[in-house]
PDB file of C-alpha atoms in Angstrom:
ATOM      1  CA  MET A   1     -33.999  45.655  19.536  1.00  0.00           C
ATOM      2  CA  HIS A   2     -34.414  44.493  15.941  1.00  0.00           C
ATOM      3  CA  VAL A   3     -31.363  46.421  14.801  1.00  0.00           C
ATOM      4  CA  GLY A   4     -29.377  44.628  17.495  1.00  0.00           C
ATOM      5  CA  LEU A   5     -30.539  41.227  16.218  1.00  0.00           C
ATOM      6  CA  LEU A   6     -29.750  42.294  12.657  1.00  0.00           C
ATOM      7  CA  GLU A   7     -26.229  43.280  13.679  1.00  0.00           C
ATOM      8  CA  ILE A   8     -25.751  39.813  15.194  1.00  0.00           C
ATOM      9  CA  SER A   9     -26.793  38.316  11.859  1.00  0.00           C
ATOM     10  CA  ARG A  10     -24.213  40.523  10.126  1.00  0.00           C
ATOM     11  CA  GLY A  11     -21.508  39.496  12.587  1.00  0.00           C
ATOM     12  CA  ALA A  12     -21.148  43.011  14.029  1.00  0.00           C
ATOM     13  CA  LEU A  13     -21.166  41.775  17.606  1.00  0.00           C
ATOM     14  CA  ASP A  14     -19.777  44.888  19.278  1.00  0.00           C
ATOM     15  CA  THR A  15     -22.392  47.103  17.636  1.00  0.00           C
ATOM     16  CA  ALA A  16     -25.127  44.605  18.475  1.00  0.00           C
ATOM     17  CA  GLU A  17     -23.994  44.419  22.077  1.00  0.00           C
ATOM     18  CA  THR A  18     -24.109  48.210  22.444  1.00  0.00           C
ATOM     19  CA  ARG A  19     -27.670  48.296  21.135  1.00  0.00           C
ATOM     20  CA  LEU A  20     -28.889  45.399  23.245  1.00  0.00           C
ATOM     21  CA  LEU A  21     -27.211  46.511  26.454  1.00  0.00           C
ATOM     22  CA  SER A  22     -28.953  49.863  26.024  1.00  0.00           C
ATOM     23  CA  VAL A  23     -32.346  48.163  25.648  1.00  0.00           C
ATOM     24  CA  HIS A  24     -31.626  45.919  28.615  1.00  0.00           C
ATOM     25  CA  ALA A  25     -30.516  48.798  30.868  1.00  0.00           C
ATOM     26  CA  ARG A  26     -33.441  51.042  29.959  1.00  0.00           C
ATOM     27  CA  SER A  27     -35.955  48.230  30.424  1.00  0.00           C
ATOM     28  CA  THR A  28     -34.458  47.266  33.765  1.00  0.00           C
ATOM     29  CA  ALA A  29     -34.513  50.872  34.983  1.00  0.00           C
ATOM     30  CA  ALA A  30     -38.168  51.229  34.014  1.00  0.00           C
ATOM     31  CA  GLY A  31     -39.203  47.888  35.506  1.00  0.00           C
ATOM     32  CA  GLU A  32     -40.183  46.698  32.019  1.00  0.00           C
ATOM     33  CA  THR A  33     -39.634  43.007  31.274  1.00  0.00           C
ATOM     34  CA  TRP A  34     -40.906  42.213  27.766  1.00  0.00           C
ATOM     35  CA  PHE A  35     -38.196  44.029  25.802  1.00  0.00           C
ATOM     36  CA  ARG A  36     -35.706  43.011  28.462  1.00  0.00           C
ATOM     37  CA  SER A  37     -36.432  39.346  27.656  1.00  0.00           C
ATOM     38  CA  TYR A  38     -35.582  39.959  23.979  1.00  0.00           C
ATOM     39  CA  ALA A  39     -32.447  41.885  24.921  1.00  0.00           C
ATOM     40  CA  ALA A  40     -31.365  38.977  27.123  1.00  0.00           C
ATOM     41  CA  ASP A  41     -31.855  36.637  24.144  1.00  0.00           C
ATOM     42  CA  GLY A  42     -29.708  38.807  21.914  1.00  0.00           C
ATOM     43  CA  LEU A  43     -26.970  39.113  24.525  1.00  0.00           C
ATOM     44  CA  GLY A  44     -27.084  35.346  24.987  1.00  0.00           C
ATOM     45  CA  PHE A  45     -26.580  34.748  21.270  1.00  0.00           C
ATOM     46  CA  ILE A  46     -23.633  37.166  21.311  1.00  0.00           C
ATOM     47  CA  ALA A  47     -22.132  35.270  24.245  1.00  0.00           C
ATOM     48  CA  LEU A  48     -22.439  31.998  22.331  1.00  0.00           C
ATOM     49  CA  LEU A  49     -20.685  33.461  19.298  1.00  0.00           C
ATOM     50  CA  ARG A  50     -17.895  34.604  21.629  1.00  0.00           C
ATOM     51  CA  ASP A  51     -17.692  31.128  23.214  1.00  0.00           C
ATOM     52  CA  ASP A  52     -18.755  32.483  26.607  1.00  0.00           C
ATOM     53  CA  VAL A  53     -20.997  29.582  27.606  1.00  0.00           C
ATOM     54  CA  ALA A  54     -21.490  30.712  31.208  1.00  0.00           C
ATOM     55  CA  GLU A  55     -22.836  34.083  30.064  1.00  0.00           C
ATOM     56  CA  ALA A  56     -25.016  32.444  27.414  1.00  0.00           C
ATOM     57  CA  ARG A  57     -26.452  30.130  30.049  1.00  0.00           C
ATOM     58  CA  ARG A  58     -27.180  33.065  32.372  1.00  0.00           C
ATOM     59  CA  ARG A  59     -28.856  35.122  29.657  1.00  0.00           C
ATOM     60  CA  SER A  60     -30.859  32.136  28.471  1.00  0.00           C
ATOM     61  CA  ARG A  61     -32.331  31.560  31.934  1.00  0.00           C
ATOM     62  CA  GLU A  62     -33.083  35.260  32.302  1.00  0.00           C
ATOM     63  CA  SER A  63     -34.955  35.346  29.010  1.00  0.00           C
ATOM     64  CA  LEU A  64     -36.938  32.172  29.701  1.00  0.00           C
ATOM     65  CA  GLU A  65     -37.962  33.381  33.158  1.00  0.00           C
ATOM     66  CA  LEU A  66     -39.077  36.754  31.807  1.00  0.00           C
ATOM     67  CA  ILE A  67     -40.978  35.449  28.784  1.00  0.00           C
ATOM     68  CA  THR A  68     -42.937  33.094  31.055  1.00  0.00           C
ATOM     69  CA  GLY A  69     -45.104  36.064  31.977  1.00  0.00           C
ATOM     70  CA  PHE A  70     -46.177  36.824  28.394  1.00  0.00           C
ATOM     71  CA  ASP A  71     -48.324  35.094  25.794  1.00  0.00           C
ATOM     72  CA  ASP A  72     -45.668  35.751  23.145  1.00  0.00           C
ATOM     73  CA  THR A  73     -44.995  32.863  20.797  1.00  0.00           C
ATOM     74  CA  ILE A  74     -42.227  34.698  18.938  1.00  0.00           C
ATOM     75  CA  GLY A  75     -40.401  35.596  22.134  1.00  0.00           C
ATOM     76  CA  LEU A  76     -40.784  32.067  23.477  1.00  0.00           C
ATOM     77  CA  SER A  77     -39.534  30.563  20.201  1.00  0.00           C
ATOM     78  CA  LEU A  78     -36.429  32.748  20.272  1.00  0.00           C
ATOM     79  CA  ALA A  79     -35.756  32.003  23.938  1.00  0.00           C
ATOM     80  CA  LEU A  80     -36.093  28.259  23.351  1.00  0.00           C
ATOM     81  CA  ASP A  81     -33.654  28.390  20.437  1.00  0.00           C
ATOM     82  CA  LEU A  82     -31.108  30.171  22.621  1.00  0.00           C
ATOM     83  CA  ALA A  83     -31.586  27.540  25.333  1.00  0.00           C
ATOM     84  CA  ALA A  84     -31.159  24.723  22.796  1.00  0.00           C
ATOM     85  CA  TRP A  85     -28.031  26.194  21.221  1.00  0.00           C
ATOM     86  CA  THR A  86     -26.522  26.809  24.656  1.00  0.00           C
ATOM     87  CA  ALA A  87     -27.244  23.236  25.705  1.00  0.00           C
ATOM     88  CA  ALA A  88     -25.495  21.931  22.574  1.00  0.00           C
ATOM     89  CA  VAL A  89     -22.350  23.926  23.348  1.00  0.00           C
ATOM     90  CA  ASP A  90     -22.609  22.895  26.992  1.00  0.00           C
ATOM     91  CA  GLY A  91     -22.588  19.180  26.060  1.00  0.00           C
ATOM     92  CA  ARG A  92     -26.223  18.600  27.070  1.00  0.00           C
ATOM     93  CA  HIS A  93     -27.203  17.123  23.742  1.00  0.00           C
ATOM     94  CA  GLU A  94     -30.439  15.367  24.646  1.00  0.00           C
ATOM     95  CA  ARG A  95     -31.692  18.588  26.235  1.00  0.00           C
ATOM     96  CA  SER A  96     -30.654  20.502  23.127  1.00  0.00           C
ATOM     97  CA  ALA A  97     -32.599  18.129  20.858  1.00  0.00           C
ATOM     98  CA  VAL A  98     -35.755  18.308  22.996  1.00  0.00           C
ATOM     99  CA  VAL A  99     -35.692  22.111  23.230  1.00  0.00           C
ATOM    100  CA  LEU A 100     -34.913  22.442  19.519  1.00  0.00           C
ATOM    101  CA  GLY A 101     -38.045  20.411  18.852  1.00  0.00           C
ATOM    102  CA  ALA A 102     -40.076  22.705  21.099  1.00  0.00           C
ATOM    103  CA  ALA A 103     -38.652  25.815  19.422  1.00  0.00           C
ATOM    104  CA  SER A 104     -39.178  24.484  15.904  1.00  0.00           C
ATOM    105  CA  ALA A 105     -42.808  23.588  16.597  1.00  0.00           C
ATOM    106  CA  ARG A 106     -43.512  27.093  17.843  1.00  0.00           C
ATOM    107  CA  TRP A 107     -41.830  28.856  14.932  1.00  0.00           C
ATOM    108  CA  GLY A 108     -43.777  26.587  12.584  1.00  0.00           C
ATOM    109  CA  SER A 109     -47.064  27.503  14.277  1.00  0.00           C
ATOM    110  CA  PHE A 110     -47.003  31.028  12.855  1.00  0.00           C
ATOM    111  CA  GLY A 111     -44.353  31.340  10.159  1.00  0.00           C
ATOM    112  CA  GLN A 112     -40.881  30.375   8.996  1.00  0.00           C
ATOM    113  CA  GLN A 113     -38.153  29.148  11.287  1.00  0.00           C
ATOM    114  CA  LEU A 114     -36.091  31.934  12.897  1.00  0.00           C
ATOM    115  CA  TYR A 115     -37.815  34.755  11.008  1.00  0.00           C
ATOM    116  CA  GLY A 116     -36.977  32.991   7.724  1.00  0.00           C
ATOM    117  CA  SER A 117     -33.377  34.245   8.072  1.00  0.00           C
ATOM    118  CA  PRO A 118     -30.791  32.047   6.300  1.00  0.00           C
ATOM    119  CA  ASP A 119     -28.093  33.359   8.663  1.00  0.00           C
ATOM    120  CA  TRP A 120     -29.953  32.374  11.819  1.00  0.00           C
ATOM    121  CA  GLN A 121     -31.090  29.071  10.314  1.00  0.00           C
ATOM    122  CA  SER A 122     -27.539  28.207   9.320  1.00  0.00           C
ATOM    123  CA  ARG A 123     -26.334  28.826  12.863  1.00  0.00           C
ATOM    124  CA  ARG A 124     -29.081  26.623  14.270  1.00  0.00           C
ATOM    125  CA  GLN A 125     -28.135  23.828  11.862  1.00  0.00           C
ATOM    126  CA  GLY A 126     -24.588  23.958  13.195  1.00  0.00           C
ATOM    127  CA  TYR A 127     -25.692  23.468  16.798  1.00  0.00           C
ATOM    128  CA  GLU A 128     -28.196  20.811  15.759  1.00  0.00           C
ATOM    129  CA  ALA A 129     -25.431  18.929  13.933  1.00  0.00           C
ATOM    130  CA  ARG A 130     -23.354  18.782  17.129  1.00  0.00           C
ATOM    131  CA  SER A 131     -26.111  17.098  19.092  1.00  0.00           C
ATOM    132  CA  ARG A 132     -27.166  14.838  16.238  1.00  0.00           C
ATOM    133  CA  GLU A 133     -23.599  13.568  15.872  1.00  0.00           C
ATOM    134  CA  ILE A 134     -23.296  12.744  19.567  1.00  0.00           C
ATOM    135  CA  LEU A 135     -26.751  11.213  20.020  1.00  0.00           C
ATOM    136  CA  GLY A 136     -27.106   9.562  16.623  1.00  0.00           C
ATOM    137  CA  SER A 137     -29.894  10.464  14.236  1.00  0.00           C
ATOM    138  CA  THR A 138     -32.476   8.042  15.645  1.00  0.00           C
ATOM    139  CA  ALA A 139     -32.130   9.186  19.256  1.00  0.00           C
ATOM    140  CA  PHE A 140     -31.910  12.825  18.186  1.00  0.00           C
ATOM    141  CA  GLU A 141     -35.141  12.587  16.192  1.00  0.00           C
ATOM    142  CA  ALA A 142     -36.901  10.852  19.086  1.00  0.00           C
ATOM    143  CA  ALA A 143     -35.925  13.631  21.477  1.00  0.00           C
ATOM    144  CA  PHE A 144     -36.770  16.314  18.882  1.00  0.00           C
ATOM    145  CA  ARG A 145     -40.246  14.856  18.348  1.00  0.00           C
ATOM    146  CA  HIS A 146     -40.827  14.732  22.066  1.00  0.00           C
ATOM    147  CA  GLY A 147     -39.955  18.422  22.374  1.00  0.00           C
ATOM    148  CA  ALA A 148     -42.205  19.312  19.456  1.00  0.00           C
ATOM    149  CA  ALA A 149     -45.145  17.673  21.223  1.00  0.00           C
ATOM    150  CA  LEU A 150     -44.657  19.509  24.521  1.00  0.00           C
ATOM    151  CA  ARG A 151     -47.223  22.099  25.524  1.00  0.00           C
ATOM    152  CA  ARG A 152     -46.038  25.653  26.181  1.00  0.00           C
ATOM    153  CA  ASP A 153     -45.777  25.339  29.956  1.00  0.00           C
ATOM    154  CA  ASP A 154     -44.133  21.918  29.736  1.00  0.00           C
ATOM    155  CA  ALA A 155     -41.559  23.208  27.239  1.00  0.00           C
ATOM    156  CA  LEU A 156     -40.758  26.164  29.490  1.00  0.00           C
ATOM    157  CA  GLY A 157     -40.570  23.937  32.538  1.00  0.00           C
ATOM    158  CA  TYR A 158     -38.191  21.548  30.837  1.00  0.00           C
ATOM    159  CA  ALA A 159     -35.964  24.315  29.462  1.00  0.00           C
ATOM    160  CA  LEU A 160     -35.712  25.850  32.948  1.00  0.00           C
ATOM    161  CA  ALA A 161     -35.287  22.529  34.785  1.00  0.00           C
ATOM    162  CA  PRO A 162     -31.931  21.484  36.301  1.00  0.00           C
ATOM    163  CA  ALA A 163     -29.413  20.158  33.803  1.00  0.00           C
ATOM    164  CA  THR A 164     -29.848  16.615  35.083  1.00  0.00           C
ATOM    165  CA  THR A 165     -33.533  16.503  34.103  1.00  0.00           C
ATOM    166  CA  THR A 166     -34.224  14.222  31.151  1.00  0.00           C
ATOM    167  CA  VAL A 167     -37.324  13.505  29.114  1.00  0.00           C
ATOM    168  CA  LEU A 168     -35.967  10.589  27.130  1.00  0.00           C
ATOM    169  CA  PRO A 169     -32.923   8.391  27.719  1.00  0.00           C
ATOM    170  CA  VAL A 170     -30.199   8.803  25.146  1.00  0.00           C
ATOM    171  CA  GLU A 171     -30.836   5.329  23.802  1.00  0.00           C
ATOM    172  CA  VAL A 172     -34.009   4.763  21.824  1.00  0.00           C
ATOM    173  CA  VAL A 173     -36.670   3.677  24.305  1.00  0.00           C
ATOM    174  CA  LEU A 174     -39.298   1.970  22.154  1.00  0.00           C
ATOM    175  CA  THR A 175     -39.216  -1.647  21.035  1.00  0.00           C
ATOM    176  CA  PRO A 176     -39.991  -2.493  17.389  1.00  0.00           C
ATOM    177  CA  ARG A 177     -43.505  -3.643  18.376  1.00  0.00           C
ATOM    178  CA  GLU A 178     -44.093  -0.426  20.342  1.00  0.00           C
ATOM    179  CA  ARG A 179     -43.050   1.600  17.323  1.00  0.00           C
ATOM    180  CA  GLU A 180     -45.608  -0.254  15.229  1.00  0.00           C
ATOM    181  CA  VAL A 181     -48.274   0.600  17.782  1.00  0.00           C
ATOM    182  CA  VAL A 182     -47.264   4.261  17.929  1.00  0.00           C
ATOM    183  CA  ALA A 183     -47.339   4.554  14.140  1.00  0.00           C
ATOM    184  CA  LEU A 184     -50.920   3.248  14.113  1.00  0.00           C
ATOM    185  CA  VAL A 185     -51.951   5.545  16.965  1.00  0.00           C
ATOM    186  CA  ALA A 186     -50.550   8.457  14.937  1.00  0.00           C
ATOM    187  CA  ARG A 187     -52.771   7.359  12.033  1.00  0.00           C
ATOM    188  CA  GLY A 188     -55.827   7.624  14.251  1.00  0.00           C
ATOM    189  CA  ARG A 189     -56.422   3.937  14.838  1.00  0.00           C
ATOM    190  CA  THR A 190     -58.301   2.832  17.964  1.00  0.00           C
ATOM    191  CA  ASN A 191     -56.910   0.117  20.212  1.00  0.00           C
ATOM    192  CA  ARG A 192     -59.342  -2.411  18.722  1.00  0.00           C
ATOM    193  CA  GLU A 193     -58.319  -1.480  15.186  1.00  0.00           C
ATOM    194  CA  ILE A 194     -54.650  -1.764  16.125  1.00  0.00           C
ATOM    195  CA  ALA A 195     -55.286  -5.158  17.694  1.00  0.00           C
ATOM    196  CA  ALA A 196     -56.957  -6.405  14.518  1.00  0.00           C
ATOM    197  CA  GLU A 197     -54.213  -5.077  12.245  1.00  0.00           C
ATOM    198  CA  LEU A 198     -51.342  -6.495  14.322  1.00  0.00           C
ATOM    199  CA  VAL A 199     -53.207  -9.700  15.251  1.00  0.00           C
ATOM    200  CA  LEU A 200     -52.993  -8.980  18.966  1.00  0.00           C
ATOM    201  CA  SER A 201     -55.541  -9.015  21.758  1.00  0.00           C
ATOM    202  CA  HIS A 202     -57.244  -5.765  22.688  1.00  0.00           C
ATOM    203  CA  ARG A 203     -55.793  -6.029  26.200  1.00  0.00           C
ATOM    204  CA  THR A 204     -52.268  -6.457  24.823  1.00  0.00           C
ATOM    205  CA  VAL A 205     -52.599  -3.294  22.774  1.00  0.00           C
ATOM    206  CA  GLU A 206     -53.944  -1.404  25.786  1.00  0.00           C
ATOM    207  CA  GLY A 207     -50.881  -2.537  27.712  1.00  0.00           C
ATOM    208  CA  HIS A 208     -48.535  -1.406  24.926  1.00  0.00           C
ATOM    209  CA  VAL A 209     -50.143   2.030  24.718  1.00  0.00           C
ATOM    210  CA  GLY A 210     -50.027   2.481  28.486  1.00  0.00           C
ATOM    211  CA  ARG A 211     -46.345   1.541  28.678  1.00  0.00           C
ATOM    212  CA  ILE A 212     -45.464   3.791  25.738  1.00  0.00           C
ATOM    213  CA  LEU A 213     -47.193   6.779  27.342  1.00  0.00           C
ATOM    214  CA  THR A 214     -45.331   6.111  30.591  1.00  0.00           C
ATOM    215  CA  LYS A 215     -41.962   5.743  28.858  1.00  0.00           C
ATOM    216  CA  LEU A 216     -42.344   8.998  26.974  1.00  0.00           C
ATOM    217  CA  GLY A 217     -43.900  10.980  29.804  1.00  0.00           C
ATOM    218  CA  PHE A 218     -47.163  11.655  27.955  1.00  0.00           C
ATOM    219  CA  ALA A 219     -50.694  11.659  29.340  1.00  0.00           C
ATOM    220  CA  ARG A 220     -52.732  11.581  26.104  1.00  0.00           C
ATOM    221  CA  ARG A 221     -52.761   9.735  22.792  1.00  0.00           C
ATOM    222  CA  THR A 222     -52.834  13.076  20.950  1.00  0.00           C
ATOM    223  CA  GLN A 223     -49.426  13.925  22.406  1.00  0.00           C
ATOM    224  CA  LEU A 224     -48.126  10.551  21.277  1.00  0.00           C
ATOM    225  CA  ALA A 225     -49.444  11.077  17.754  1.00  0.00           C
ATOM    226  CA  SER A 226     -47.907  14.548  17.541  1.00  0.00           C
ATOM    227  CA  TRP A 227     -44.542  13.243  18.803  1.00  0.00           C
ATOM    228  CA  TRP A 228     -44.462  10.479  16.178  1.00  0.00           C
ATOM    229  CA  SER A 229     -45.806  12.490  13.272  1.00  0.00           C
ATOM    230  CA  HIS A 230     -43.670  15.625  13.605  1.00  0.00           C
ATOM    231  CA  PRO A 231     -41.311  15.907  10.600  1.00  0.00           C
TER     232      PRO A 231
END
């Protein structure tokens, strides 16, 4: 499995495909799904590099569905990156930004992004640049932060959801005042403290926070703080 991923990094796609198809076939025959999920990831990355978006999309879904059954942060991180890169090529740029945020947060929870590999990181930057150019940096960062704040099951659910599902509109959804409120929430301020700092009533601040949570699809202030504070 790892040799197959290494061969992808080296650009030896035919050799990588032979390795990964072998893993996939043997896992399938044995009814084993963990290694099969990794093999599906690798085959999806190969499909992307060959501009076969339909195959990449199919392999991405296979990997995400299989990794759902395992508490495997590395496998989930890899599967989310594949889903994000595929979405970028497929023209689903908001989805790509959200899933990139989810993938990045998970890689960062245990080590360096994409195994610390400059080759893999460079490829990700290319797909990220596509979506950033289409969305604009502000909207891209908003979607990225939202993805970074998603819990495991929510990230999986979003990545597997129909292509029409959105978490954030393409346009930036927060008003300048709402951004001020979010920034203070991220700094740990209570509603009363925010009201005093912005010279607003406590009830007005409560209303702002409630609307912001609704707009962004969050249930808790901690999610809001994580979304705003993620680099």
